[in-house]
Tab-separated table of C-alpha atoms in Angstrom:
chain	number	residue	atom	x	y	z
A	524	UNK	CA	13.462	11.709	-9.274
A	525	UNK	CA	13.230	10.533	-5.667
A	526	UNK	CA	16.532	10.258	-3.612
A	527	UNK	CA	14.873	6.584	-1.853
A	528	UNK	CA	13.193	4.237	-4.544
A	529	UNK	CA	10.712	1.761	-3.114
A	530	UNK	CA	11.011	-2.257	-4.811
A	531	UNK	CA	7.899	-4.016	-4.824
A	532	UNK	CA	8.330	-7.669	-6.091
A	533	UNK	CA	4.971	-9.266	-6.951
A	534	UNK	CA	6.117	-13.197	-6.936
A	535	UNK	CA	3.264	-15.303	-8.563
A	536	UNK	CA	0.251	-13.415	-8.983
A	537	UNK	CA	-3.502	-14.551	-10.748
A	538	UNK	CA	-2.500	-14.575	-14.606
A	539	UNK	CA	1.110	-16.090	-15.051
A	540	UNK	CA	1.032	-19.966	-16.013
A	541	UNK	CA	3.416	-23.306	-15.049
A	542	UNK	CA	3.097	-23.412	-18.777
A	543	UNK	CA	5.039	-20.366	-19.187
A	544	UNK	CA	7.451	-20.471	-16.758
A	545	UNK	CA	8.818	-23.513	-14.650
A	546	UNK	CA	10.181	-20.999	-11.933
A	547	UNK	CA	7.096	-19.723	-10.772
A	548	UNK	CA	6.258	-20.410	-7.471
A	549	UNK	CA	2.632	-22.519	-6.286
A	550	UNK	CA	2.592	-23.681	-3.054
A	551	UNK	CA	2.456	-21.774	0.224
A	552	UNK	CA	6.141	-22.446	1.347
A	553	UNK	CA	7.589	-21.799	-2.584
A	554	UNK	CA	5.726	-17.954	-2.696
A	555	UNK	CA	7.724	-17.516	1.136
A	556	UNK	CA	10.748	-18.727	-0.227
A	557	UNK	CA	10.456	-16.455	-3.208
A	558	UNK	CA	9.256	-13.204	-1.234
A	559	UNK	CA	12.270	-13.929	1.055
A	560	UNK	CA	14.379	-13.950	-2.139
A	561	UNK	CA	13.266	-11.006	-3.601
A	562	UNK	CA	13.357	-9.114	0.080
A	563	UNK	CA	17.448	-9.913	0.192
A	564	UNK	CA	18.287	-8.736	-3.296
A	565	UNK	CA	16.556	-5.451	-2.498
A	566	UNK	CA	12.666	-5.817	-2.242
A	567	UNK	CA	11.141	-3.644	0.495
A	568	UNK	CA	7.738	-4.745	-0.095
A	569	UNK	CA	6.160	-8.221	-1.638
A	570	UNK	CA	3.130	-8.456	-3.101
A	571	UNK	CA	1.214	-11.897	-2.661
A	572	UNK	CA	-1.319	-14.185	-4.262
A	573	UNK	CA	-1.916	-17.451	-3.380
A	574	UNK	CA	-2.576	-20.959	-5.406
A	575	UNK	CA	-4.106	-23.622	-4.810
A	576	UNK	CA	-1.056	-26.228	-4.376
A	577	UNK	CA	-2.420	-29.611	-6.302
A	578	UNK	CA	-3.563	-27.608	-9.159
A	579	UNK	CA	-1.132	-24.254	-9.447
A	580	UNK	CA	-4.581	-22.349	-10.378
A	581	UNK	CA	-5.070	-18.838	-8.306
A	582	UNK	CA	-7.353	-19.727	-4.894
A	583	UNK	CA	-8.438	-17.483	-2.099
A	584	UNK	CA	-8.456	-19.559	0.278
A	585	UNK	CA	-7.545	-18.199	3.775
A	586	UNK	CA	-5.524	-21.315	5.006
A	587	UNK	CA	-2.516	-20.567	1.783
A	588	UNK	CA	-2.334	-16.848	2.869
A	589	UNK	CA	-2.087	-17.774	6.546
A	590	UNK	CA	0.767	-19.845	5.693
A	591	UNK	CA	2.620	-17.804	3.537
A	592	UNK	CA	2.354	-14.661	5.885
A	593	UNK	CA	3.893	-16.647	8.935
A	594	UNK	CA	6.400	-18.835	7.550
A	595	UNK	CA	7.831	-14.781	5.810
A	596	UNK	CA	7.060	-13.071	9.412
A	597	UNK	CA	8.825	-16.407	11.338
A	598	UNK	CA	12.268	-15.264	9.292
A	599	UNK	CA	11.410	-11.488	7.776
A	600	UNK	CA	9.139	-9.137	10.394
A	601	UNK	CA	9.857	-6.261	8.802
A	602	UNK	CA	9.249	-7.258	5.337
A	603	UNK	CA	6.427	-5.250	4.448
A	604	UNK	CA	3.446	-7.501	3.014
A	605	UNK	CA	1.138	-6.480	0.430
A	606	UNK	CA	-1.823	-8.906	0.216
A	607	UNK	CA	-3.965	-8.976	-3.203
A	608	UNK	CA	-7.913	-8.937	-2.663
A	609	UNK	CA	-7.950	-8.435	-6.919
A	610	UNK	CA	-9.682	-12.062	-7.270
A	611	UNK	CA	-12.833	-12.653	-7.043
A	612	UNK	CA	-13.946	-10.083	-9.404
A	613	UNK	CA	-14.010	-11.544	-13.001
A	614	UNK	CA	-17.364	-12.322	-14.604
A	615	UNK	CA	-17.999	-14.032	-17.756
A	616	UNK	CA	-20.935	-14.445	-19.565
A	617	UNK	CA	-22.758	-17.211	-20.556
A	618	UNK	CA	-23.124	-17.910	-24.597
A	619	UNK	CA	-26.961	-18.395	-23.982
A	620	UNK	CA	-27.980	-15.509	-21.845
A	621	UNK	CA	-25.641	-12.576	-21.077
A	622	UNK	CA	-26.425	-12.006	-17.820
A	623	UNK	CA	-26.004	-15.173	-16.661
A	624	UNK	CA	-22.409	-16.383	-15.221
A	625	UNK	CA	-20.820	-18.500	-17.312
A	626	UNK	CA	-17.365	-21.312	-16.908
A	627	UNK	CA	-14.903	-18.937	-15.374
A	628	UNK	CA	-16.426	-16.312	-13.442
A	629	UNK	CA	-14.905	-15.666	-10.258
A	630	UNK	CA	-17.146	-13.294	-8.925
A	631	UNK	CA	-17.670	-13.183	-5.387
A	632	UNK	CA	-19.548	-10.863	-2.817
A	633	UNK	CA	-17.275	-7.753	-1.800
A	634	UNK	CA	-17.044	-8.887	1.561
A	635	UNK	CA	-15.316	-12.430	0.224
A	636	UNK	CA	-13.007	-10.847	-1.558
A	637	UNK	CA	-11.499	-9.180	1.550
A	638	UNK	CA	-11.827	-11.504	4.505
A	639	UNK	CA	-8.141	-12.951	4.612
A	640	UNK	CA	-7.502	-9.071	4.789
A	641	UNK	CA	-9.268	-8.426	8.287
A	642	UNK	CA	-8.018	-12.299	9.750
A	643	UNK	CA	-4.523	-11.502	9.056
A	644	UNK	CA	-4.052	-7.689	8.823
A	645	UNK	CA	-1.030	-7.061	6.274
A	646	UNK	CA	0.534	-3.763	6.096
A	647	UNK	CA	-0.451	-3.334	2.489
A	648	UNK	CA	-3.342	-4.733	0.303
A	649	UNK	CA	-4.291	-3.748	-3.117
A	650	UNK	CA	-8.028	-2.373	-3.903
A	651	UNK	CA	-8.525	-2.206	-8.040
A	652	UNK	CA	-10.923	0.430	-8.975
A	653	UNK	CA	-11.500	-0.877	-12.878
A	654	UNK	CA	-14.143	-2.550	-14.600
A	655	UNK	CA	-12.532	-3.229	-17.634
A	656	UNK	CA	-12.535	-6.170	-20.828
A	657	UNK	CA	-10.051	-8.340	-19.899
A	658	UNK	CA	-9.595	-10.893	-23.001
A	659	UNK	CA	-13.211	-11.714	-23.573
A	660	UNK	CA	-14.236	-11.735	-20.030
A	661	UNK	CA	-15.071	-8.625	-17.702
A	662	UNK	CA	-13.586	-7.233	-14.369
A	663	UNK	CA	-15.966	-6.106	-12.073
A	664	UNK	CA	-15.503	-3.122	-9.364
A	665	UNK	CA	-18.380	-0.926	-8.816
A	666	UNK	CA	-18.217	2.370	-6.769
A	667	UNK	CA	-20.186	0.757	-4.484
A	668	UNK	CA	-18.721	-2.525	-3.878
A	669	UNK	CA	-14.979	-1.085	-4.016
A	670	UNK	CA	-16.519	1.377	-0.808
A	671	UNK	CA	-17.446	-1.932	1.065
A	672	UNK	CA	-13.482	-3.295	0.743
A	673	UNK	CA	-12.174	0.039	1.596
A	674	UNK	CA	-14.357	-0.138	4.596
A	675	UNK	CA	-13.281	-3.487	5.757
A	676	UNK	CA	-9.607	-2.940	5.220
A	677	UNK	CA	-9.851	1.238	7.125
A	678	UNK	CA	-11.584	-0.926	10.197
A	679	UNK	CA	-8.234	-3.973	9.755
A	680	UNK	CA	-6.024	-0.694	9.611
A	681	UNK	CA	-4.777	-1.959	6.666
A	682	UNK	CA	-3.397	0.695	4.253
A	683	UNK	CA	-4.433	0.277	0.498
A	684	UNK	CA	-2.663	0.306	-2.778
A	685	UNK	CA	-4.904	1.529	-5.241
A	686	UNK	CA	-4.690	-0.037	-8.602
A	687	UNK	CA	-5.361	2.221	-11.863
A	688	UNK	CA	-5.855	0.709	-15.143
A	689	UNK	CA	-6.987	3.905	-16.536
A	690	UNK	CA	-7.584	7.284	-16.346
A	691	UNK	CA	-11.187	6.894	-15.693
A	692	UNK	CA	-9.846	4.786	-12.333
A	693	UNK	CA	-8.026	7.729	-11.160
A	694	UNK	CA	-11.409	10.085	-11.284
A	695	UNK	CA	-12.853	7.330	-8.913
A	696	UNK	CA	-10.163	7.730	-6.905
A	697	UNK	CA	-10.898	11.459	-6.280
A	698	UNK	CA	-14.010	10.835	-5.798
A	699	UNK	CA	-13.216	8.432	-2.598
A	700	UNK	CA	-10.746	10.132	-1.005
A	701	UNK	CA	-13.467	13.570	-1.145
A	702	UNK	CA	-16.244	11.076	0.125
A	703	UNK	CA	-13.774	9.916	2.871
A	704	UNK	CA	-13.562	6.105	1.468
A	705	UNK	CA	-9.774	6.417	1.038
A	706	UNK	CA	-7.614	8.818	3.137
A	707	UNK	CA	-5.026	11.150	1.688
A	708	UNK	CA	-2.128	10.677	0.540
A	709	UNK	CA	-2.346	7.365	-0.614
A	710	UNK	CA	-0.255	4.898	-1.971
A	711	UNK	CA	-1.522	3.857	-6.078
A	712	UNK	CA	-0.256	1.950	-9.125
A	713	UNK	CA	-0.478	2.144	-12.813
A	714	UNK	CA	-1.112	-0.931	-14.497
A	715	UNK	CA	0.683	-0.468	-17.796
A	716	UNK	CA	0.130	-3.217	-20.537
A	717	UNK	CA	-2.977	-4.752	-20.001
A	718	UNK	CA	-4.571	-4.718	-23.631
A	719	UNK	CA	-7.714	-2.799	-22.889
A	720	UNK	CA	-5.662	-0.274	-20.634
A	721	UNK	CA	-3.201	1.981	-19.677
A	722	UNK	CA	-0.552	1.193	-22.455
A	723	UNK	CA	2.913	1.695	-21.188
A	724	UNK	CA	4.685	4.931	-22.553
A	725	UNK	CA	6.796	7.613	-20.823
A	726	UNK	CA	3.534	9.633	-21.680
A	727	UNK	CA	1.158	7.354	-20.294
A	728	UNK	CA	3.149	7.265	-16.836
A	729	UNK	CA	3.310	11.311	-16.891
A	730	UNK	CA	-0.125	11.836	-18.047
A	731	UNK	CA	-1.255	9.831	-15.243
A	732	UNK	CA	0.844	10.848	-12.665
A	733	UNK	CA	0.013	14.393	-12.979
A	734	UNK	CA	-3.788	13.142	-12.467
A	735	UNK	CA	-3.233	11.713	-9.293
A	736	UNK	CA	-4.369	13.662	-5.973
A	737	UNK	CA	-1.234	15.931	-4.725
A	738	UNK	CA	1.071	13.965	-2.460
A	739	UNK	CA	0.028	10.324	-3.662
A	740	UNK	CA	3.001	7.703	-4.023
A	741	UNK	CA	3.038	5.855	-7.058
A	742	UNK	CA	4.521	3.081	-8.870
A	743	UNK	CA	4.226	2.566	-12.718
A	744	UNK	CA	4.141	-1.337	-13.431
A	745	UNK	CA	4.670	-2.757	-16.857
A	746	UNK	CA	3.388	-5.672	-17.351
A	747	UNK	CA	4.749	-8.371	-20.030
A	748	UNK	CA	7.806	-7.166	-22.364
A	749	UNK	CA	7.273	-3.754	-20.275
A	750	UNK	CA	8.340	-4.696	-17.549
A	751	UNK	CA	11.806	-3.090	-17.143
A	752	UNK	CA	11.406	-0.002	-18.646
A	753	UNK	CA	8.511	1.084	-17.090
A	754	UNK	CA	10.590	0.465	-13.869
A	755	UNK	CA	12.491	3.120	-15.133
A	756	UNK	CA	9.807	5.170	-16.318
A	757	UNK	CA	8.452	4.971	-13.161
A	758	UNK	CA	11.105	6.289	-11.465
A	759	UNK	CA	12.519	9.080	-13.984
A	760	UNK	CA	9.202	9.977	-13.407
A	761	UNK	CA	9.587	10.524	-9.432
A	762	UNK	CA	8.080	6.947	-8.647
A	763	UNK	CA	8.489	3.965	-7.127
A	764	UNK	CA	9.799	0.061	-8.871
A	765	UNK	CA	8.062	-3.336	-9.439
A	766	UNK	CA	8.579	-6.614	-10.805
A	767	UNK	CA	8.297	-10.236	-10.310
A	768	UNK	CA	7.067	-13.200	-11.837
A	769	UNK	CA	3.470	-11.955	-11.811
A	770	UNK	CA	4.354	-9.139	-14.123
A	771	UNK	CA	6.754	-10.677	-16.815
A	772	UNK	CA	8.670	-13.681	-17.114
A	773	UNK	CA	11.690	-12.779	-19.241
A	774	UNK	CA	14.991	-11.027	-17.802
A	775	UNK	CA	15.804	-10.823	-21.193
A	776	UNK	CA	14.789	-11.510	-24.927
A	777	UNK	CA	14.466	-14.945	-24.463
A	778	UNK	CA	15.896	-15.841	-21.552
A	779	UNK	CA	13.343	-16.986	-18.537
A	780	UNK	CA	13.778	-15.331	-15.231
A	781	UNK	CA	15.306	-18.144	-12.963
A	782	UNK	CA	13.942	-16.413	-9.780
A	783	UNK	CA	12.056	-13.619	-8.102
A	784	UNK	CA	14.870	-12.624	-6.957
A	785	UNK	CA	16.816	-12.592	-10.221
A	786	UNK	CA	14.184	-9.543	-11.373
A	787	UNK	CA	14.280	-7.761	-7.844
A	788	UNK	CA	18.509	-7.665	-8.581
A	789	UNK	CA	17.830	-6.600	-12.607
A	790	UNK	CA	15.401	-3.802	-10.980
A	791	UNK	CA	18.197	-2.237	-8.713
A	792	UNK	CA	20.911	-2.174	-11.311
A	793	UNK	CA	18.153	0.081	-13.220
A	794	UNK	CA	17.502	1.824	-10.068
A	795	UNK	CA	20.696	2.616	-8.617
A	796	UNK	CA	21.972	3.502	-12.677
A	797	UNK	CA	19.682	6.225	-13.038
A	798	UNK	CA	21.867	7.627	-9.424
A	799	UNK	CA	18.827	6.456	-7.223
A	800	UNK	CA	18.927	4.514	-4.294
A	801	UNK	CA	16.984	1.492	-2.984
A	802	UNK	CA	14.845	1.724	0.242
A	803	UNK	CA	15.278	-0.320	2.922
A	804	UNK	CA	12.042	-1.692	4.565
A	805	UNK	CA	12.229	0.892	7.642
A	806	UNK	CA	12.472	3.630	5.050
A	807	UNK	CA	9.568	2.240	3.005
A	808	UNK	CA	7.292	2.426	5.815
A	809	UNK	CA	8.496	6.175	6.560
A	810	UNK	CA	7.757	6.516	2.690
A	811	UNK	CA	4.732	4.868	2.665
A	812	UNK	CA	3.138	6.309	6.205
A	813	UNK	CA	3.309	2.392	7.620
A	814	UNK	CA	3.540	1.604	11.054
A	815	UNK	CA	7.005	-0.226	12.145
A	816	UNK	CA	5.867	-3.868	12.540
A	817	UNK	CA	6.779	-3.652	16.805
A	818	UNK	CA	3.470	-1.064	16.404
């Protein structure tokens, strides 16, 4: 196990409903609020979608990220911010011809997906490398079009989280750090939970782990009634911690989350349990090879 665990709180994210929990937060100054929650009971890093406000469905539009970065950076600067570019790759086809989009599809030219990333230049985004079933629809991330975000975010000098929802993922990942795409180490995660994906196990975290390239940082995330264990598995394993309402929605059998925050402070009991301790946000960006926000 490490001696510094990082916490990543992911506060709203693409999938999770109003309709299943009332604490999840929509509008620009509610994801703030929450990130700043989740950064005082112990989150280093936050990791942000954005909604549109009159609806609570998942937007991309520039003007809700804007928002949310400066009203965290106006009260937290060294908060480290992790900014999704995950939507905007879901297709779904139509019942009449296959290859024709149908109601739903979100797919979007690479470039779209990443342009809030080179306008506001987070410290972190995420860059999925899956095509994958997800429910009856498809995500979408070809070699090639996953090259043309990591371009756009190496120019912002945005670092990337790579996102693994298999194993197959992880061999694509080799392949674009030895084509120079990505640059060694790297930072990754293991989606664990997703029902045409990794399943979360203590073997599934080591079996992947031990595929990553040497010297990558990695966090194991369960997602659903996963969610706290694999934040230990993750770090028994010599990882990192998340959470958040994106993730799960239950602190307990049964019992709703009320907050963020309230799964950032369940995380670190885990944590610091297991004789670990919790990074602070300088430390994470020593971890994580970020530069300090005066940079």
């Amino acid at each position: 196990m490490r001696d510094k665990v990082v916490i990543t709180c992911a506060v709203t994210g693409n999938l999770t409903t109003p309709d299943q929990t009332p604490h999840l937060p929509i509008t620009p100054e509610e994801i703030a609020e929450a990130c700043l929650g989740a950064a005082e009971a112990g989150a280093a890093v936050v990791h942000i979608h954005v909604r549109d406000p009159a609806t609570g469905r998942p937007s991309m539009e520039l003007q809700y990220y804007e928002e949310v970065v400066d009203r965290i950076r106006t009260r937290n600067p060294q908060l480290i911010l992790n900014l999704t570019t995950g939507p905007g790759g879901r297709f779904v086809p139509s019942e009449d011809d296959p290859k024709v989009a149908g109601p739903g599809t979100t797919l979007v030219a690479p470039e779209k997906r990443v342009e809030h990333i080179a306008k506001i230049r987070p410290d972190i985004c995420t860059l999925d490398l899956n095509t994958m079933n997800s429910g009856g629809q498809v995500v979408i991330n070809t070699p090639g079009n996953v090259r043309k975000m990591a371009k756009v975010m190496r120019e912002a000098g945005v670092k990337p989280e790579i996102e693994l929802f298999d194993s197959g993922d992880i061999a694509l990942m080799h392949d674009l750090i030895r084509d120079g795409t990505l640059e060694a180490p790297c930072i990754a995660s293991f989606v664990l939970g997703v029902k045409y994906g990794f399943q979360p196990s203590a073997e599934t975290v080591l079996y992947a782990r031990n595929l990553l390239p040497a010297g990558t940082e990695f966090t194991a995330i369960g997602i659903g009634r996963s969610t706290f264990p694999m934040v230990a598995q993750s770090v028994l394993a010599g990882g990192h911690a998340r959470t958040g309402l994106e993730d799960g929605v239950y602190l307990s059998r049964g019992e709703l989350a009320p907050s963020n925050a309230a799964m950032v402070e369940k995380a670190r009991r885990i944590i610091e349990e297991l004789g670990v301790s919790v990074a602070s946000p300088d430390e994470a960006r020593e971890i994580f090879q970020l530069p300090s926000r005066g940079a």
